[in-house]
XYZ file of C-alpha atoms in Angstrom:
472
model
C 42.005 -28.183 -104.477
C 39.025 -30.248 -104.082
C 35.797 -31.560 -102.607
C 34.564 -34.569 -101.180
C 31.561 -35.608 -99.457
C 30.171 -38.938 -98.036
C 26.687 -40.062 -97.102
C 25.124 -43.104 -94.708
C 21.553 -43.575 -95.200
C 18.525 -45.322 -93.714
C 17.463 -45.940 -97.536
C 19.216 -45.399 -100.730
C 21.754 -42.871 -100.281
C 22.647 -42.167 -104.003
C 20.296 -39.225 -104.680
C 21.837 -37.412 -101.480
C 25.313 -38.514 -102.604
C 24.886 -37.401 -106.476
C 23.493 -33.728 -105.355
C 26.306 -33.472 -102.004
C 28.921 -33.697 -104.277
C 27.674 -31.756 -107.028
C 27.578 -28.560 -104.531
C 31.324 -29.029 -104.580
C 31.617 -27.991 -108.160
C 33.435 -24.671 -107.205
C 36.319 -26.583 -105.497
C 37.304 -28.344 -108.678
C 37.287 -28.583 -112.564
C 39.211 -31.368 -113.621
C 37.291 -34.238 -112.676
C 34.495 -36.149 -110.399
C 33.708 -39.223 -108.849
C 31.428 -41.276 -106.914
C 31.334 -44.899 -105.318
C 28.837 -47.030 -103.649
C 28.247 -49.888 -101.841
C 25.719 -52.467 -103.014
C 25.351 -56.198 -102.424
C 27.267 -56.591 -104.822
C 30.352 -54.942 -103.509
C 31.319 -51.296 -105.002
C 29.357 -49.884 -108.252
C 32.006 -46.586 -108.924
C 32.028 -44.039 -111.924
C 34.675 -41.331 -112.672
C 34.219 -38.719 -115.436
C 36.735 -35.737 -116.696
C 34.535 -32.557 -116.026
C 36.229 -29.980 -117.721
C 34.098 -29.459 -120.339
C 30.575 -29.766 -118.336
C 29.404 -30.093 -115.336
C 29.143 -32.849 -112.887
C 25.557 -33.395 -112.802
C 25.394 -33.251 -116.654
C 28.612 -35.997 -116.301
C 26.462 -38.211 -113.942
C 23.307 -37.912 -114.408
C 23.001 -41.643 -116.093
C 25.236 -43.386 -113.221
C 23.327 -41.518 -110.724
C 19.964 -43.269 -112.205
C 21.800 -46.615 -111.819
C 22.990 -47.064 -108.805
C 21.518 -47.689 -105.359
C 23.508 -48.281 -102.224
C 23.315 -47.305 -98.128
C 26.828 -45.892 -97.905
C 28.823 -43.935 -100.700
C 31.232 -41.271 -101.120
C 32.368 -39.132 -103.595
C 34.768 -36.111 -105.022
C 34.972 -33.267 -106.936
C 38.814 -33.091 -108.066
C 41.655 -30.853 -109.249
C 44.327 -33.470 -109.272
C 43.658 -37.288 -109.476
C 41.268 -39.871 -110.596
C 38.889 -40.577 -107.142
C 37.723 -42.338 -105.304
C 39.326 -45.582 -105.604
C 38.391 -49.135 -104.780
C 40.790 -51.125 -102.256
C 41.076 -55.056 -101.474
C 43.398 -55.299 -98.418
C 44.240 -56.782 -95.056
C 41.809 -54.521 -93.497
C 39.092 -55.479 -95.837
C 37.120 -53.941 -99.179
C 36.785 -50.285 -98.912
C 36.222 -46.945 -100.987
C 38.711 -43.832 -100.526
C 38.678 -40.091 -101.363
C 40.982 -38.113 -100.104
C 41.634 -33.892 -100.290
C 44.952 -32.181 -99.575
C 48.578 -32.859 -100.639
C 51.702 -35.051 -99.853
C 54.895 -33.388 -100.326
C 56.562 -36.517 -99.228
C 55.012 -38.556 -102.051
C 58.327 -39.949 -103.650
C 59.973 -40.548 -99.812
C 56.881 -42.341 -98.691
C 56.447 -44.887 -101.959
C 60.240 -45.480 -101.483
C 59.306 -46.799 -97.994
C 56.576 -48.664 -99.245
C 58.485 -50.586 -101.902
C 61.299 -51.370 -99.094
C 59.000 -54.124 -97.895
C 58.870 -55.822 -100.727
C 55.235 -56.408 -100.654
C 53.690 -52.567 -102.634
C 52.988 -52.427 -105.464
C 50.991 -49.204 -107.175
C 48.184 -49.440 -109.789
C 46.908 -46.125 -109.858
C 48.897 -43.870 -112.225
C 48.267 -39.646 -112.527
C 50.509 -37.800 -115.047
C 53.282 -40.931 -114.696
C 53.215 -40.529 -111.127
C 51.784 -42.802 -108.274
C 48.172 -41.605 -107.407
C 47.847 -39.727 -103.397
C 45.084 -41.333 -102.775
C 45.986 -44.510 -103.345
C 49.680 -44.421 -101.232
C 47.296 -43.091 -98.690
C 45.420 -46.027 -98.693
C 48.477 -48.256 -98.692
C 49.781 -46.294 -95.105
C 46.572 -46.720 -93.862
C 47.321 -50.670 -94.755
C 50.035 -50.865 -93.192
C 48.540 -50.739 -89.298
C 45.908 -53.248 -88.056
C 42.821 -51.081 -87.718
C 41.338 -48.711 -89.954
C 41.591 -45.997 -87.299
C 45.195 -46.710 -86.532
C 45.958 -46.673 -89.894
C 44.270 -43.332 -90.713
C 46.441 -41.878 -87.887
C 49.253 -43.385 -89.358
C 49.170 -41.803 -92.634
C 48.296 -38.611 -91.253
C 51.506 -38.336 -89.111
C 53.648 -39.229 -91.965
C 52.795 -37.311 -94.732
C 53.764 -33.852 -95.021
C 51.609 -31.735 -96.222
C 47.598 -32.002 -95.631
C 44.894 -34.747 -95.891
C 41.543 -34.963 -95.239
C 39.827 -38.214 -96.182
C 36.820 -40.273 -96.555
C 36.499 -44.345 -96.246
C 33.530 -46.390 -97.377
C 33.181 -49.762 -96.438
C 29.798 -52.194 -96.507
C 29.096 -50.990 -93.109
C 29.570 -47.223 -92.853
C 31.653 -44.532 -93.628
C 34.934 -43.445 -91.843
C 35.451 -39.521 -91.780
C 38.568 -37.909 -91.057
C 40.056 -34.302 -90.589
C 43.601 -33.029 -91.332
C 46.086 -33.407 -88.540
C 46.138 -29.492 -88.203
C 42.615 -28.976 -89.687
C 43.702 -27.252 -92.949
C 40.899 -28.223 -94.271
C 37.076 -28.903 -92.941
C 34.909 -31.847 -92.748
C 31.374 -31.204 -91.141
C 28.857 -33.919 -90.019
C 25.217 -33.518 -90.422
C 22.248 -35.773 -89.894
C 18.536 -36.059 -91.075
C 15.421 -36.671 -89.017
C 15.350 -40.355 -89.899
C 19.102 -40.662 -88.766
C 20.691 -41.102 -92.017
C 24.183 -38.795 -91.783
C 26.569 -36.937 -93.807
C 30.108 -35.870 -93.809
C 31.058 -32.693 -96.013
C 34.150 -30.718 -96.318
C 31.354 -27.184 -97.576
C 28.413 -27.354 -94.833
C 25.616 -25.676 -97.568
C 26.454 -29.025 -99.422
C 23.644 -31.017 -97.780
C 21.330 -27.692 -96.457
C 19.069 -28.896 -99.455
C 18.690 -32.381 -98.785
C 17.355 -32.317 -95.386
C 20.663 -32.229 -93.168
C 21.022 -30.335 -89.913
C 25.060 -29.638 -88.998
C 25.706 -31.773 -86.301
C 29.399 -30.098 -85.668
C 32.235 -29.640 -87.619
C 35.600 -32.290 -87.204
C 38.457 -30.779 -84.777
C 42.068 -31.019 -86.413
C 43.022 -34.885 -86.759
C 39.585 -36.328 -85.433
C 38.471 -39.458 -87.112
C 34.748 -40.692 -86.551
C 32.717 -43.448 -87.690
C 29.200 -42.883 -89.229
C 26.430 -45.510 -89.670
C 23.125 -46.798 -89.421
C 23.682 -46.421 -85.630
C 25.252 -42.886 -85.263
C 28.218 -41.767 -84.930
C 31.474 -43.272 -83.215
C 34.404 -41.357 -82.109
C 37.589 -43.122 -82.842
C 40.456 -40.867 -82.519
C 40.094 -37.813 -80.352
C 41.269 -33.799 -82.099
C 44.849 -32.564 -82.010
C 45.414 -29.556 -80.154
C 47.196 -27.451 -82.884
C 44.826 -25.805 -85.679
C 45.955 -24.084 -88.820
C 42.617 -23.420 -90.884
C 43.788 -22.461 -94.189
C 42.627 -18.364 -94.372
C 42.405 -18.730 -98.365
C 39.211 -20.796 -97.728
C 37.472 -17.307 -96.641
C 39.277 -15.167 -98.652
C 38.601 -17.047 -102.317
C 37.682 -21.203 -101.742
C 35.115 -21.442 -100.207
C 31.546 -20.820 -101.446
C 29.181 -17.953 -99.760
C 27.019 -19.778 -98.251
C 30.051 -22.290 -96.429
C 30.888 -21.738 -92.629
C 33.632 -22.860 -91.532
C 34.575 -22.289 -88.073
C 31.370 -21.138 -87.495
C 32.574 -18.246 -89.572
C 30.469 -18.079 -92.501
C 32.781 -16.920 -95.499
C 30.128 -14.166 -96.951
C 29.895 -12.558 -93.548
C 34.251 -12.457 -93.585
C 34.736 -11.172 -97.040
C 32.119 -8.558 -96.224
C 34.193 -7.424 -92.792
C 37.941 -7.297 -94.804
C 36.111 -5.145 -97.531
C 34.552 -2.372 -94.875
C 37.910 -2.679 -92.776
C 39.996 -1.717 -95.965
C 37.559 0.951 -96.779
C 38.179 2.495 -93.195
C 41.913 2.560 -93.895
C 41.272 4.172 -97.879
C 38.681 7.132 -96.089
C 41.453 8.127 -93.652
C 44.022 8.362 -96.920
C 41.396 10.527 -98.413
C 40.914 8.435 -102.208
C 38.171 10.162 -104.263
C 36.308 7.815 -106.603
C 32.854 7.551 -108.110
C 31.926 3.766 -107.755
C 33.172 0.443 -106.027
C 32.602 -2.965 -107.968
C 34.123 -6.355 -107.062
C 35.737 -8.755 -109.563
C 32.808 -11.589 -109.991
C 32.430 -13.941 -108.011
C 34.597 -13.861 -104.866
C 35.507 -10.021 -104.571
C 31.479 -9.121 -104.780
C 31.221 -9.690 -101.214
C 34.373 -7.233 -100.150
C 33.363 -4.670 -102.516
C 29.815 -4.394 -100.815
C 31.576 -4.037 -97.288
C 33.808 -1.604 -98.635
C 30.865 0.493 -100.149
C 28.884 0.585 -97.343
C 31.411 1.769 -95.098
C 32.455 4.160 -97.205
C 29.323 5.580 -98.321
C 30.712 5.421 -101.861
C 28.039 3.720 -104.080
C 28.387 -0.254 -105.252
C 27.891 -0.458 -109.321
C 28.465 -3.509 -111.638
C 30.635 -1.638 -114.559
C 30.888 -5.011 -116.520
C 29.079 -8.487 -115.970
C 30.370 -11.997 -116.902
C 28.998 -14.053 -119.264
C 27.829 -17.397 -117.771
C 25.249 -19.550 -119.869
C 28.330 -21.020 -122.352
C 31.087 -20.253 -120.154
C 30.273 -20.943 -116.646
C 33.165 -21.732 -114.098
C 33.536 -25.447 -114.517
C 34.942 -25.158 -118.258
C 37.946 -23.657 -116.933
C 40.833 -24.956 -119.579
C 44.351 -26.631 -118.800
C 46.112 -24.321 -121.043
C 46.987 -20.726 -119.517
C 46.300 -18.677 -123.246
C 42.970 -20.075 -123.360
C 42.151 -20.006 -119.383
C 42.884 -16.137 -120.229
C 41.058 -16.168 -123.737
C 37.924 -17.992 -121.629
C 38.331 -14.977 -118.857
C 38.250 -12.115 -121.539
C 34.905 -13.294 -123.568
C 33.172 -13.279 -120.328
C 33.188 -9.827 -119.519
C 30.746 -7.886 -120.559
C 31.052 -3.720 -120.278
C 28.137 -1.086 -119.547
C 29.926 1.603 -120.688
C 27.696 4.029 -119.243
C 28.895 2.980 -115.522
C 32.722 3.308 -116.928
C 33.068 6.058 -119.122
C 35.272 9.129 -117.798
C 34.365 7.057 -114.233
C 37.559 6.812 -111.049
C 36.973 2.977 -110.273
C 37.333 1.183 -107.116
C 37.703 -2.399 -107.840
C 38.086 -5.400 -105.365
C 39.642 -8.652 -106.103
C 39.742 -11.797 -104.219
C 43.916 -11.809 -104.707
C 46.635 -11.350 -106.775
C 48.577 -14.930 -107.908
C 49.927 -14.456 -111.109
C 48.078 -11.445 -112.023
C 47.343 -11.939 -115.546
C 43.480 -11.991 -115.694
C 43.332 -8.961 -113.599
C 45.763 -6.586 -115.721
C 43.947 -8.115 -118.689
C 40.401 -7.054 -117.043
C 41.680 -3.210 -115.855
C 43.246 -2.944 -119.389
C 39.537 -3.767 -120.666
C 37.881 -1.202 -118.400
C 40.257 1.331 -119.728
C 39.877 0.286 -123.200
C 35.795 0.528 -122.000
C 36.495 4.557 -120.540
C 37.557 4.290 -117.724
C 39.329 6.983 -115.791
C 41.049 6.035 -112.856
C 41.054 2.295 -111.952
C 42.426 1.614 -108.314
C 42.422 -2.266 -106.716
C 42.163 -3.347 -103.356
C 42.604 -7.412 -103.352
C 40.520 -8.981 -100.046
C 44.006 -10.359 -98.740
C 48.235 -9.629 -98.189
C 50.690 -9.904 -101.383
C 51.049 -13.631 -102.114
C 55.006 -14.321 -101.116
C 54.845 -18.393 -101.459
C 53.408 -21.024 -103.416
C 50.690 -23.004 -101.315
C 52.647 -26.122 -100.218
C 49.080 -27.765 -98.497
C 46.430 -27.460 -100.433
C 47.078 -27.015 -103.921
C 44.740 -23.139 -104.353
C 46.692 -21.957 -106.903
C 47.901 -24.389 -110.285
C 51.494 -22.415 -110.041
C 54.096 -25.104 -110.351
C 57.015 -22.808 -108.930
C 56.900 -19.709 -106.935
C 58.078 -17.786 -109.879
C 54.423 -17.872 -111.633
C 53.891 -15.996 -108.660
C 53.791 -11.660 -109.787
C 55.359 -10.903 -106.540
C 58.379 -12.979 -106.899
C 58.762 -11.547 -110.298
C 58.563 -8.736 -109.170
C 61.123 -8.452 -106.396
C 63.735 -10.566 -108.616
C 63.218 -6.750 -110.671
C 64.186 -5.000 -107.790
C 66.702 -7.281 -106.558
C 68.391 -7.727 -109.785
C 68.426 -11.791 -108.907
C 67.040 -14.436 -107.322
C 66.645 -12.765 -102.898
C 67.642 -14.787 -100.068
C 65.204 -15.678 -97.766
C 65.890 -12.500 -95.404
C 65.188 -10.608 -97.908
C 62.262 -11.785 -99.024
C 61.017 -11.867 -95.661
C 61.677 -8.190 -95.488
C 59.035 -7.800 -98.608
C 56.551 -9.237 -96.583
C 56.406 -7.264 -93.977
C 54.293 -3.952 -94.714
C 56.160 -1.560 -92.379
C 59.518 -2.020 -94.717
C 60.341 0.194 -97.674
C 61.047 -2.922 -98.979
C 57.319 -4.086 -99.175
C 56.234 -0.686 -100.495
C 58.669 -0.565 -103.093
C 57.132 -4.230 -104.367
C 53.605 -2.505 -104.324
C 54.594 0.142 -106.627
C 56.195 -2.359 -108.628
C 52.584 -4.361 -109.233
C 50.928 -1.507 -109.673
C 53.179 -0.124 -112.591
C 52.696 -3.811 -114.161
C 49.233 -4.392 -113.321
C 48.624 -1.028 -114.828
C 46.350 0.302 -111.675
C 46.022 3.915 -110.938
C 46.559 2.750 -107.323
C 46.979 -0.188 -105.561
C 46.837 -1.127 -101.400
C 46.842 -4.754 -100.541
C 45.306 -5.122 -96.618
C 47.383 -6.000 -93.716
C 47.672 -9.312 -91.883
C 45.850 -7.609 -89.207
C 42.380 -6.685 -91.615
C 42.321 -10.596 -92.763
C 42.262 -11.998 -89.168
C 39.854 -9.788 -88.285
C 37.809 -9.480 -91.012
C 37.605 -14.156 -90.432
C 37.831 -14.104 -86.992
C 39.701 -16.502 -85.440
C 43.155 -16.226 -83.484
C 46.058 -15.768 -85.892
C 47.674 -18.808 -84.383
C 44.865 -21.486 -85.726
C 45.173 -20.067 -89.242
C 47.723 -21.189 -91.561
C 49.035 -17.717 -93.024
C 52.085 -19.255 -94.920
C 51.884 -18.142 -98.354
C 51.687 -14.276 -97.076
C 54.371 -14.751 -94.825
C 56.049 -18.816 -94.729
C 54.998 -19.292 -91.459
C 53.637 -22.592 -91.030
């Protein structure tokens, strides 16, 4: 996954730029970055932030540069933003999404005869910087932004810098956001999380339709390329992504987590579950569990707490056995809130499940009685082939293709695995009781399809739903 956010100011826009990206820390933990455009041409710095923060990263460049128009990222993937010299001028580019069609798409580049590729991630050309070579390959900036969006498969949402203002543009099917917002004195913003710039003076303007591309500067804003009719808002933003305070939609994601967690309790009163307590699994389940105690009149307690001054979210390590090491000295029991207790506990999801059997074996190492777990969403069925939300490198890190391998004795076509996602087949609840006997939970419900569009909020048919059920 990933951040980005841009900035046009009547002044210096570095201090807005430095603190706007920094409130995308939650999106990312493997690196930052941040351009800007001087008289000089671009001043740019990229630092690895996997073992501290952004600010603490940038702090020095931040106190060096000075500029009207920057951009900048907070990245999962690769190096950004990058500096371009081409037909169509000197520009900076940062780019979120993916390209599926990365190797088919540099293959057509290299057919002219003219690409070459500088940029190098993990032996592999950079994203962002094939983007910018589509985008050079039509005559206008807009044009070529359009370009590149039609051809690559997958998602992209993108920033451009140049010395004159900043060019913002939304995935073709709005996968992902990008919200403008403006200060008194004019100066503007583009942001893919809207509380990004609530701090530095920006009202929200209105958030990018699917595929629109505008044009920010010292003058206002330009519209260059009009929204696409189809929308598929990816539903993972709301249900783990995106940050509390981030609307997206004009849905703000607190307000949805809260809905799924008092629609799920609704369903659990009617089954007639007895516990004493309801907690969430910090941070993203918190919200959920609150909706679900409120509706069910059972109490909200916080039976362990995570550690945060040494080991706060952005030192989140490559390597899975410490990523799970790192997860495990965070939590912190109070015993007196799990001994001999029945436990309700809400989780954002279930990927690979390995923190989350780890934590409910600590709770019942801790006293714990009975530990049931609700996740906020549907059993994850397929690898996320837009956005990157999960690190899993084949469906098979996934628990619930493990687990229906089990119960297929082999690898299911893809009829049958359909028939595992669809909750009113024996099929789906015999995967159920399969993660619950290897997650170790007393019980376990996931919600249906129906409780996650509701609890957002939108039609079904403008949210992208494909890794519950494939359907793009």
């Amino acid at each position: 996954m990933g951040g980005i956010f841009g900035a046009v100011s009547k002044g210096d826009c570095v201090t807005d730029l430095y603190f706007g990206i920094d409130y995308h820390s939650h999106l990312g933990t493997h690196r930052g970055g941040m351009a800007v455009y001087t008289d000089k041409g671009f001043d740019r710095a990229i630092h690895s932030i996997e073992n501290a923060q952004f600010r603490t990263k940038f702090e020095d460049d931040a106190a060096k540069m000075h500029g009207h128009v920057g951009l900048g990222c907070i990245s999962d993937t690769e190096p950004q933003p990058l500096i371009i010299r081409s037909r169509l001028g000197h520009f900076a580019i940062t780019t979120v999404g993916r390209i599926n069609n990365l190797d088919e798409l540099t293959e057509e580049a290299f057919a002219d005869g003219r690409t070459q590729f500088l940029e190098m991630s993990g032996n592999r050309i950079n994203p962002t910087e094939l983007v910018a070579a589509l985008i050079n390959q039509k005559s206008s900036m807009a044009e070529g932004i359009r370009h590149a969006q039609q051809k690559i498969d997958g998602s992209m949402t993108l920033l451009i810098a140049t010395a004159d203002g900043l060019y913002a543009a939304r995935d073709y099917m709005g996968r992902t956001p990008l919200i403008l917002g403006q200060k008194e004195d004019g100066s503007l913003c583009a942001s893919f999380e809207s509380h990004a710039y609530m701090n530095l003076g920006y009202r929200t303007i209105r958030e990018l339709g699917p595929g629109e591309v505008v044009f920010l500067s010292q003058d206002g804003i330009k519209d260059l390329l009009p929204p696409s009719k189809k929308k598929r808002v990816c539903s993972f933003l709301w249900t783990y992504y995106g940050y509390p305070t981030a609307t997206y939609e004009g849905i703000n994601v607190e307000s949805s987590r809260y809905r799924c967690g008092a629609l799920m309790a609704k369903e659990d009163v009617n089954d007639g579950l007895e516990i004493d307590s309801v907690g969430g699994i910090p941070d993203s389940g918190l919200a959920a569990a609150i909706g679900y105690a409120n509706e069910s009149g059972v109490p909200f307690h916080r039976p362990f707490m995570k550690y945060t001054p040494t080991w706060s979210r952005s030192f989140m390590p490559q390597n899975q056995t410490m990523r799970n090491l790192v997860a495990h000295m965070k939590l912190i029991p109070v015993h007196d809130l799990i001994r001999d207790k029945k436990l309700l506990f809400i989780d954002d999801s279930i990927v690979r499940g390995t923190q989350l059997r780890e934590t409910v074996d600590f709770l019942y190492e801790s006293g714990a009685k009975e530990v049931h777990v609700r996740p906020a969403c549907p059993p994850i069925m397929y690898g996320c082939k837009y956005i990157n939300f999960s690190r899993s490198t084949s469906d098979m890190d996934l628990i619930t293709r493990r687990c229906i391998v089990r119960l297929e004795g082999g690898v299911p076509s893809d009829e049958r695995l359909s028939a595992y996602s669809d909750a009113s087949t024996p099929e789906y609840a015999a995967l159920v009781e399969e993660i619950r006997k290897e997650m170790h939970f007393t019980s376990l419900k996931f919600p249906s399809m129906k409780v996650l569009v509701e609890s957002i909020g939108l039609p079904e048919c403008e949210l992208c739903t494909y890794c519950w059920n494939g359907r793009e």
